[in-house]
XYZ file of C-alpha atoms in Angstrom:
463
model
C 35.522 -108.218 -253.614
C 38.082 -110.585 -252.173
C 37.547 -111.946 -248.702
C 40.322 -112.720 -246.279
C 40.845 -116.428 -245.827
C 41.693 -116.957 -242.207
C 42.448 -120.324 -240.748
C 45.092 -122.520 -239.293
C 48.311 -122.745 -241.286
C 51.440 -124.758 -240.954
C 51.038 -128.461 -240.322
C 47.386 -128.323 -239.270
C 44.804 -127.614 -241.948
C 41.659 -125.676 -241.216
C 39.569 -128.759 -241.966
C 41.359 -130.642 -239.219
C 43.692 -132.701 -241.387
C 47.451 -132.617 -241.194
C 50.049 -132.330 -243.882
C 53.760 -132.974 -243.812
C 55.223 -129.699 -245.028
C 58.728 -131.132 -245.547
C 59.878 -129.927 -248.933
C 56.747 -127.896 -249.626
C 58.419 -124.501 -249.587
C 61.312 -125.825 -251.668
C 58.818 -127.128 -254.239
C 57.082 -123.745 -254.297
C 60.397 -121.908 -254.681
C 61.427 -124.220 -257.500
C 58.211 -123.587 -259.405
C 58.424 -119.839 -258.821
C 61.917 -119.982 -260.293
C 60.623 -121.815 -263.383
C 58.091 -119.006 -263.872
C 60.759 -116.354 -263.278
C 59.032 -114.861 -260.233
C 61.350 -112.509 -258.289
C 61.286 -112.191 -254.501
C 58.337 -110.154 -253.315
C 56.225 -110.999 -256.393
C 53.364 -113.335 -255.472
C 52.661 -116.438 -257.510
C 48.993 -115.735 -258.254
C 46.601 -118.577 -259.093
C 42.867 -118.239 -259.627
C 40.310 -121.005 -260.068
C 37.429 -120.042 -262.358
C 34.245 -121.817 -261.345
C 33.263 -123.205 -257.971
C 31.938 -126.664 -258.680
C 33.098 -129.633 -256.622
C 36.363 -130.348 -258.469
C 37.284 -126.690 -259.012
C 36.713 -125.908 -255.334
C 38.625 -128.950 -254.119
C 41.533 -128.207 -256.449
C 41.770 -124.663 -255.088
C 41.518 -125.938 -251.512
C 44.295 -128.488 -252.062
C 46.623 -125.724 -253.211
C 45.564 -123.456 -250.346
C 46.237 -126.229 -247.847
C 49.634 -126.994 -249.361
C 50.985 -123.510 -250.056
C 48.678 -121.000 -248.365
C 50.969 -120.696 -245.364
C 53.583 -118.952 -247.543
C 51.666 -115.697 -247.806
C 54.543 -113.643 -249.159
C 55.130 -116.056 -252.026
C 51.780 -117.564 -252.967
C 48.143 -116.598 -253.384
C 45.173 -118.599 -254.613
C 41.678 -117.243 -255.131
C 38.492 -118.694 -256.575
C 35.951 -116.929 -258.749
C 32.264 -117.654 -258.752
C 29.260 -115.590 -259.745
C 27.589 -113.576 -256.999
C 23.904 -113.737 -256.134
C 23.262 -117.496 -256.004
C 21.155 -118.006 -252.889
C 21.172 -121.121 -250.722
C 17.681 -122.575 -250.295
C 16.220 -123.368 -246.882
C 16.636 -127.152 -247.087
C 20.309 -126.826 -248.044
C 20.875 -124.311 -245.228
C 19.345 -126.791 -242.768
C 21.560 -129.597 -244.033
C 24.621 -127.358 -243.932
C 23.889 -126.539 -240.297
C 23.777 -130.268 -239.503
C 27.128 -130.789 -241.213
C 28.700 -127.920 -239.261
C 27.486 -129.238 -235.919
C 28.656 -132.762 -236.693
C 32.262 -131.610 -237.134
C 33.879 -130.169 -234.007
C 36.845 -128.785 -235.962
C 34.565 -126.932 -238.388
C 32.349 -125.683 -235.563
C 35.327 -124.289 -233.634
C 36.722 -122.667 -236.758
C 33.475 -120.844 -237.513
C 33.160 -119.671 -233.921
C 36.724 -118.317 -234.010
C 35.906 -116.469 -237.233
C 32.668 -115.111 -235.730
C 30.847 -116.791 -238.634
C 28.715 -119.370 -236.817
C 25.738 -117.132 -236.074
C 24.831 -116.587 -239.716
C 24.445 -120.365 -240.174
C 22.113 -120.465 -237.158
C 20.065 -117.691 -238.747
C 20.121 -119.513 -242.082
C 18.903 -122.696 -240.401
C 16.016 -120.799 -238.795
C 15.096 -119.066 -242.043
C 15.906 -115.636 -240.616
C 18.695 -115.003 -243.122
C 19.458 -115.851 -246.742
C 22.865 -117.373 -247.269
C 24.690 -117.050 -250.593
C 26.960 -119.510 -252.387
C 29.951 -117.153 -252.573
C 29.474 -116.306 -248.872
C 29.571 -119.922 -247.690
C 32.467 -120.729 -250.043
C 34.560 -118.182 -248.139
C 33.971 -120.354 -245.083
C 34.882 -123.550 -246.978
C 31.502 -124.881 -248.136
C 30.986 -125.717 -251.801
C 27.315 -125.603 -252.740
C 27.692 -128.794 -254.826
C 29.490 -130.664 -252.038
C 28.021 -129.555 -248.706
C 28.959 -132.769 -246.904
C 32.695 -132.156 -247.375
C 33.870 -128.961 -245.638
C 36.957 -127.419 -247.205
C 39.433 -124.894 -245.863
C 38.408 -121.209 -246.041
C 38.979 -119.758 -249.500
C 39.552 -116.283 -250.884
C 36.539 -115.687 -253.120
C 36.251 -113.127 -255.917
C 32.954 -112.365 -257.643
C 34.364 -109.873 -260.162
C 35.843 -111.803 -263.092
C 38.132 -109.008 -264.265
C 39.575 -108.587 -260.788
C 40.122 -112.333 -260.553
C 42.051 -112.904 -263.767
C 43.749 -109.705 -264.891
C 47.123 -110.434 -263.269
C 46.863 -114.196 -262.586
C 49.926 -116.301 -263.421
C 47.868 -119.513 -263.583
C 44.150 -119.835 -264.279
C 42.369 -123.069 -263.367
C 39.340 -123.796 -265.534
C 36.830 -125.386 -263.156
C 33.845 -124.498 -265.354
C 31.590 -126.989 -267.127
C 32.516 -127.353 -270.782
C 29.174 -125.772 -271.706
C 30.241 -122.497 -270.046
C 33.949 -122.513 -270.858
C 33.860 -120.726 -274.212
C 31.612 -117.868 -273.068
C 33.550 -117.121 -269.882
C 36.976 -117.263 -271.540
C 35.796 -114.970 -274.323
C 35.021 -112.470 -271.573
C 38.383 -113.128 -269.918
C 40.200 -112.485 -273.186
C 38.896 -108.917 -273.206
C 40.584 -108.302 -269.861
C 43.898 -109.660 -271.160
C 44.272 -107.409 -274.199
C 46.895 -105.264 -272.454
C 48.760 -108.142 -270.775
C 52.474 -108.456 -271.359
C 53.018 -111.854 -269.709
C 51.259 -114.984 -270.969
C 49.304 -116.900 -268.301
C 49.159 -120.673 -267.965
C 45.745 -122.374 -268.135
C 44.986 -125.713 -266.475
C 41.593 -127.049 -267.533
C 39.719 -129.548 -265.369
C 36.655 -129.736 -267.652
C 35.702 -133.098 -269.198
C 32.888 -132.254 -271.599
C 33.071 -132.008 -275.393
C 31.275 -130.367 -278.288
C 30.921 -131.524 -281.905
C 31.570 -129.311 -284.915
C 30.330 -130.665 -288.243
C 31.545 -128.054 -290.751
C 33.721 -127.948 -292.722
C 34.698 -131.419 -291.479
C 33.327 -133.409 -288.510
C 35.495 -132.982 -285.427
C 35.382 -132.855 -281.646
C 36.040 -129.605 -279.807
C 37.445 -129.897 -276.289
C 37.563 -127.300 -273.503
C 41.254 -126.557 -274.075
C 40.500 -125.918 -277.751
C 37.619 -123.630 -276.738
C 39.999 -121.722 -274.453
C 42.663 -121.410 -277.151
C 40.094 -120.157 -279.661
C 38.607 -117.672 -277.180
C 41.874 -116.242 -275.864
C 44.413 -116.738 -278.628
C 46.926 -118.040 -276.086
C 49.669 -120.335 -277.422
C 48.679 -124.001 -277.227
C 51.756 -124.783 -275.128
C 50.316 -122.657 -272.296
C 47.040 -124.587 -272.089
C 47.000 -127.939 -270.273
C 44.450 -130.488 -269.081
C 44.407 -132.284 -265.734
C 42.208 -135.304 -265.128
C 42.149 -138.764 -263.660
C 40.082 -141.463 -261.962
C 39.004 -139.619 -258.852
C 36.101 -138.236 -256.834
C 36.600 -134.666 -255.593
C 35.355 -135.152 -252.028
C 37.490 -138.257 -251.521
C 40.622 -136.498 -252.738
C 40.087 -133.699 -250.228
C 39.568 -136.295 -247.489
C 43.059 -137.605 -248.340
C 42.061 -140.786 -250.158
C 44.993 -141.829 -252.314
C 44.480 -140.709 -255.916
C 46.367 -139.991 -259.094
C 45.896 -137.796 -262.128
C 47.670 -136.788 -265.325
C 48.516 -133.301 -266.463
C 48.621 -133.307 -270.244
C 50.130 -130.784 -272.601
C 53.378 -129.358 -273.908
C 56.615 -130.320 -272.191
C 57.423 -126.654 -271.529
C 55.135 -126.586 -268.483
C 53.698 -130.014 -267.749
C 56.660 -131.576 -265.936
C 57.226 -128.637 -263.600
C 53.459 -128.369 -262.982
C 53.210 -132.091 -262.200
C 55.881 -131.691 -259.531
C 54.288 -128.529 -258.129
C 50.792 -130.059 -257.927
C 51.873 -133.402 -256.475
C 51.017 -134.125 -252.850
C 51.558 -137.244 -250.709
C 48.006 -138.489 -251.345
C 47.562 -136.985 -254.825
C 50.119 -138.180 -257.349
C 50.308 -136.231 -260.603
C 51.950 -137.747 -263.688
C 52.479 -135.969 -266.986
C 51.620 -136.877 -270.575
C 51.999 -135.160 -273.937
C 48.639 -136.269 -275.425
C 46.401 -133.386 -274.400
C 43.311 -133.602 -276.593
C 42.879 -137.369 -276.563
C 42.884 -137.528 -272.760
C 40.344 -134.699 -272.664
C 38.044 -136.524 -275.077
C 38.290 -139.752 -273.094
C 37.274 -137.819 -269.989
C 34.114 -136.737 -271.816
C 33.406 -140.163 -273.310
C 33.218 -142.024 -270.011
C 30.553 -139.575 -268.758
C 28.279 -140.711 -271.601
C 28.264 -144.332 -270.514
C 28.191 -143.554 -266.794
C 24.658 -142.178 -267.197
C 23.505 -145.455 -268.757
C 25.202 -147.439 -266.000
C 23.218 -145.553 -263.384
C 20.001 -146.276 -265.248
C 20.732 -150.004 -265.473
C 21.732 -150.224 -261.802
C 18.503 -148.610 -260.660
C 16.176 -150.407 -263.073
C 17.546 -153.834 -262.133
C 17.815 -153.232 -258.361
C 21.611 -153.276 -258.567
C 21.739 -156.632 -260.357
C 25.399 -157.572 -260.690
C 24.654 -159.631 -263.787
C 22.805 -156.807 -265.554
C 25.504 -154.292 -264.672
C 28.199 -156.608 -266.009
C 26.284 -157.088 -269.272
C 26.010 -153.309 -269.614
C 29.698 -152.879 -268.786
C 30.637 -155.383 -271.480
C 28.658 -153.500 -274.130
C 29.623 -149.988 -273.063
C 33.346 -150.771 -272.857
C 33.246 -152.347 -276.324
C 31.609 -149.184 -277.667
C 34.228 -147.008 -275.980
C 37.021 -149.157 -277.451
C 35.343 -148.901 -280.865
C 35.178 -145.106 -280.586
C 38.764 -144.750 -279.349
C 39.958 -146.571 -282.478
C 38.412 -143.731 -284.491
C 39.989 -141.058 -282.313
C 43.427 -142.386 -281.420
C 46.301 -143.729 -283.492
C 47.377 -146.005 -280.624
C 44.112 -146.649 -278.726
C 45.561 -149.461 -276.618
C 47.659 -146.862 -274.767
C 44.429 -145.276 -273.518
C 42.815 -148.488 -272.252
C 44.093 -148.230 -268.680
C 43.340 -144.526 -268.033
C 39.968 -144.716 -269.781
C 38.770 -147.819 -267.937
C 40.015 -146.489 -264.580
C 38.189 -143.183 -265.061
C 35.079 -145.017 -266.251
C 35.163 -147.377 -263.272
C 35.296 -144.656 -260.615
C 32.594 -142.653 -262.408
C 30.295 -145.681 -262.479
C 30.892 -146.263 -258.784
C 30.316 -142.764 -257.435
C 30.269 -140.071 -260.099
C 27.502 -137.529 -260.610
C 26.708 -138.831 -264.103
C 25.926 -142.320 -262.797
C 23.904 -140.735 -259.993
C 21.959 -138.751 -262.594
C 21.132 -141.942 -264.475
C 19.877 -143.516 -261.255
C 17.659 -140.533 -260.475
C 16.176 -140.640 -263.978
C 15.405 -144.333 -263.604
C 13.779 -143.787 -260.205
C 11.655 -140.946 -261.550
C 13.154 -138.412 -259.136
C 14.463 -136.448 -262.139
C 13.462 -136.221 -265.770
C 15.376 -135.131 -268.891
C 12.978 -132.172 -269.193
C 14.476 -130.719 -265.996
C 17.742 -129.987 -267.800
C 21.319 -130.977 -267.017
C 22.121 -128.467 -264.248
C 21.007 -130.159 -261.051
C 20.704 -128.650 -257.574
C 23.443 -129.886 -255.270
C 25.330 -131.591 -258.107
C 26.047 -128.912 -260.683
C 26.300 -129.606 -264.408
C 25.795 -133.189 -265.614
C 28.310 -133.020 -268.438
C 27.496 -136.456 -269.805
C 24.224 -135.170 -271.279
C 25.808 -132.714 -273.717
C 28.528 -135.289 -274.451
C 25.858 -137.780 -275.584
C 24.636 -135.225 -278.109
C 28.170 -134.401 -279.262
C 29.332 -137.968 -279.815
C 26.060 -138.963 -281.490
C 26.210 -136.012 -283.893
C 29.845 -136.730 -284.717
C 29.439 -140.481 -285.280
C 26.326 -139.985 -287.432
C 28.233 -138.253 -290.218
C 28.153 -140.108 -293.584
C 31.730 -139.016 -294.288
C 32.849 -141.314 -291.461
C 31.018 -144.391 -292.792
C 32.694 -147.767 -292.378
C 32.031 -151.173 -293.915
C 29.894 -153.484 -291.816
C 31.179 -157.007 -292.549
C 27.993 -158.935 -291.730
C 25.917 -156.787 -294.091
C 28.651 -155.888 -296.586
C 27.527 -152.291 -296.773
C 28.755 -148.975 -295.369
C 27.163 -147.635 -292.190
C 27.789 -144.582 -290.046
C 29.750 -145.487 -286.885
C 26.872 -144.732 -284.510
C 24.948 -147.675 -285.996
C 27.470 -149.934 -284.283
C 26.952 -148.174 -280.936
C 23.458 -149.197 -279.743
C 23.981 -147.934 -276.197
C 24.971 -144.473 -277.423
C 21.984 -144.449 -279.805
C 19.608 -145.347 -276.997
C 21.002 -142.721 -274.612
C 20.538 -140.136 -277.383
C 16.887 -141.120 -277.789
C 16.330 -140.900 -274.011
C 18.277 -137.758 -273.139
C 18.372 -135.612 -276.273
C 15.396 -136.573 -278.447
C 13.358 -137.610 -275.380
C 11.314 -139.961 -277.536
C 11.676 -143.128 -275.427
C 11.600 -143.868 -271.703
C 14.537 -144.830 -269.509
C 13.385 -148.458 -269.815
C 14.716 -148.405 -273.368
C 18.246 -148.898 -272.038
C 17.292 -152.384 -270.828
C 15.518 -153.149 -274.089
C 18.704 -152.260 -275.931
C 20.716 -154.654 -273.772
C 18.190 -157.449 -274.284
C 17.881 -157.016 -278.047
C 18.397 -160.480 -279.520
C 19.799 -158.981 -282.728
C 22.579 -157.154 -280.880
C 26.028 -158.349 -281.880
C 28.519 -159.870 -279.485
C 30.551 -156.961 -278.014
C 33.688 -158.827 -279.092
C 32.655 -158.456 -282.754
C 32.490 -154.673 -282.402
C 36.035 -154.628 -281.111
C 37.204 -156.943 -283.903
C 35.687 -154.617 -286.509
C 37.582 -151.683 -285.033
C 40.845 -153.609 -284.852
C 40.639 -155.009 -288.380
C 40.030 -151.754 -290.255
C 42.041 -148.604 -290.892
C 39.834 -146.723 -288.488
C 41.890 -143.837 -287.179
C 40.604 -140.444 -288.347
C 43.032 -137.742 -287.121
C 40.721 -134.985 -288.398
C 38.212 -135.868 -285.644
C 40.538 -134.335 -283.067
C 41.639 -131.519 -285.372
C 44.886 -133.353 -286.068
C 46.292 -133.512 -289.593
């Protein structure tokens, strides 16, 4: 069922922040006009998945446009039944009591008592229940505005104008296959905005990468022009706390420019770009190397020298790989390095690498981690390794004058595969890889990529 999202509207957000609403309604009206929405017909948006970024994205739109109740509606879908454990309930109670604005809001909504009972262990709280009050289970320390939550997928999507994919890439295909069954009788074609950054590898009939937007297109049969990707160098909690950030919405011109204008806010600048799949793949690639960065940071007690050595090698491998994937890889250098940088600083993949190195987590525990959600870099390691191990992609190695598969020139990727996927070496192996005296200068790897006809359009399903 859908809950009622009550809270302060207008210039004061329910999380206590303020927003200059000048031009907001005009921007909403302009976008409604682009979609052909008549007066009295709500613009309906639903976010599928309630991880940190999906929840924040929904909350940003609620904060910006939720006050226009006769024109706009946003809801968020998550599965019902996920309970909140006692330690998380205790921490949530501390967060609530540390924020006067949140405390007053819950008291006004007659919702405070259940958090007291949860803290005492007298009541079980549920993830969809606390999300209605603005608490994302993967981001407890950052209260959001109240959200309208739906736990029935069919109810959530059947008449949505825009669907936000906030799911991990590992769940995207399955959920959108279910969604497609609910859309069989639809007359209008919805717009999909995917936030997912993971990838899969398909090896037959030819090696290629499969991205979340491609999974969605395959599952639903929607026209490619109606499926877009949004990503950028940002941390979800910081964006909601109004740290200045930017992102790109990538896809067909039919929708991306009007969506970029609609999504833009004073602290969140959205640009547009036509290269959908390549930006998606780069979003997945940086997660691979962020895990290794976390390992190195922890194993060396945050040694600046060791981290810089790792950064030199990992960026050279990423440049090498982008030359395989992109016809003009230099155009991706800025966005890729920016996204990599912020992920190394504060992303969940780097955190995961640190926890592995400290022994607080192990690869055997899987890649879905309490309080963090899905660590998408793990599956991406497997995907990129499988793809770059294919003999059909072999290249000539100048120093040995013989063909090798591309992964042989990516020692960091090889080592992460052995640690995370094969689980045949310890986390310490990442340092051994960096200290290998036979390892080539990172510059040579880049020179190899730049001096050969590397680009393989088939890898991104381009002909």
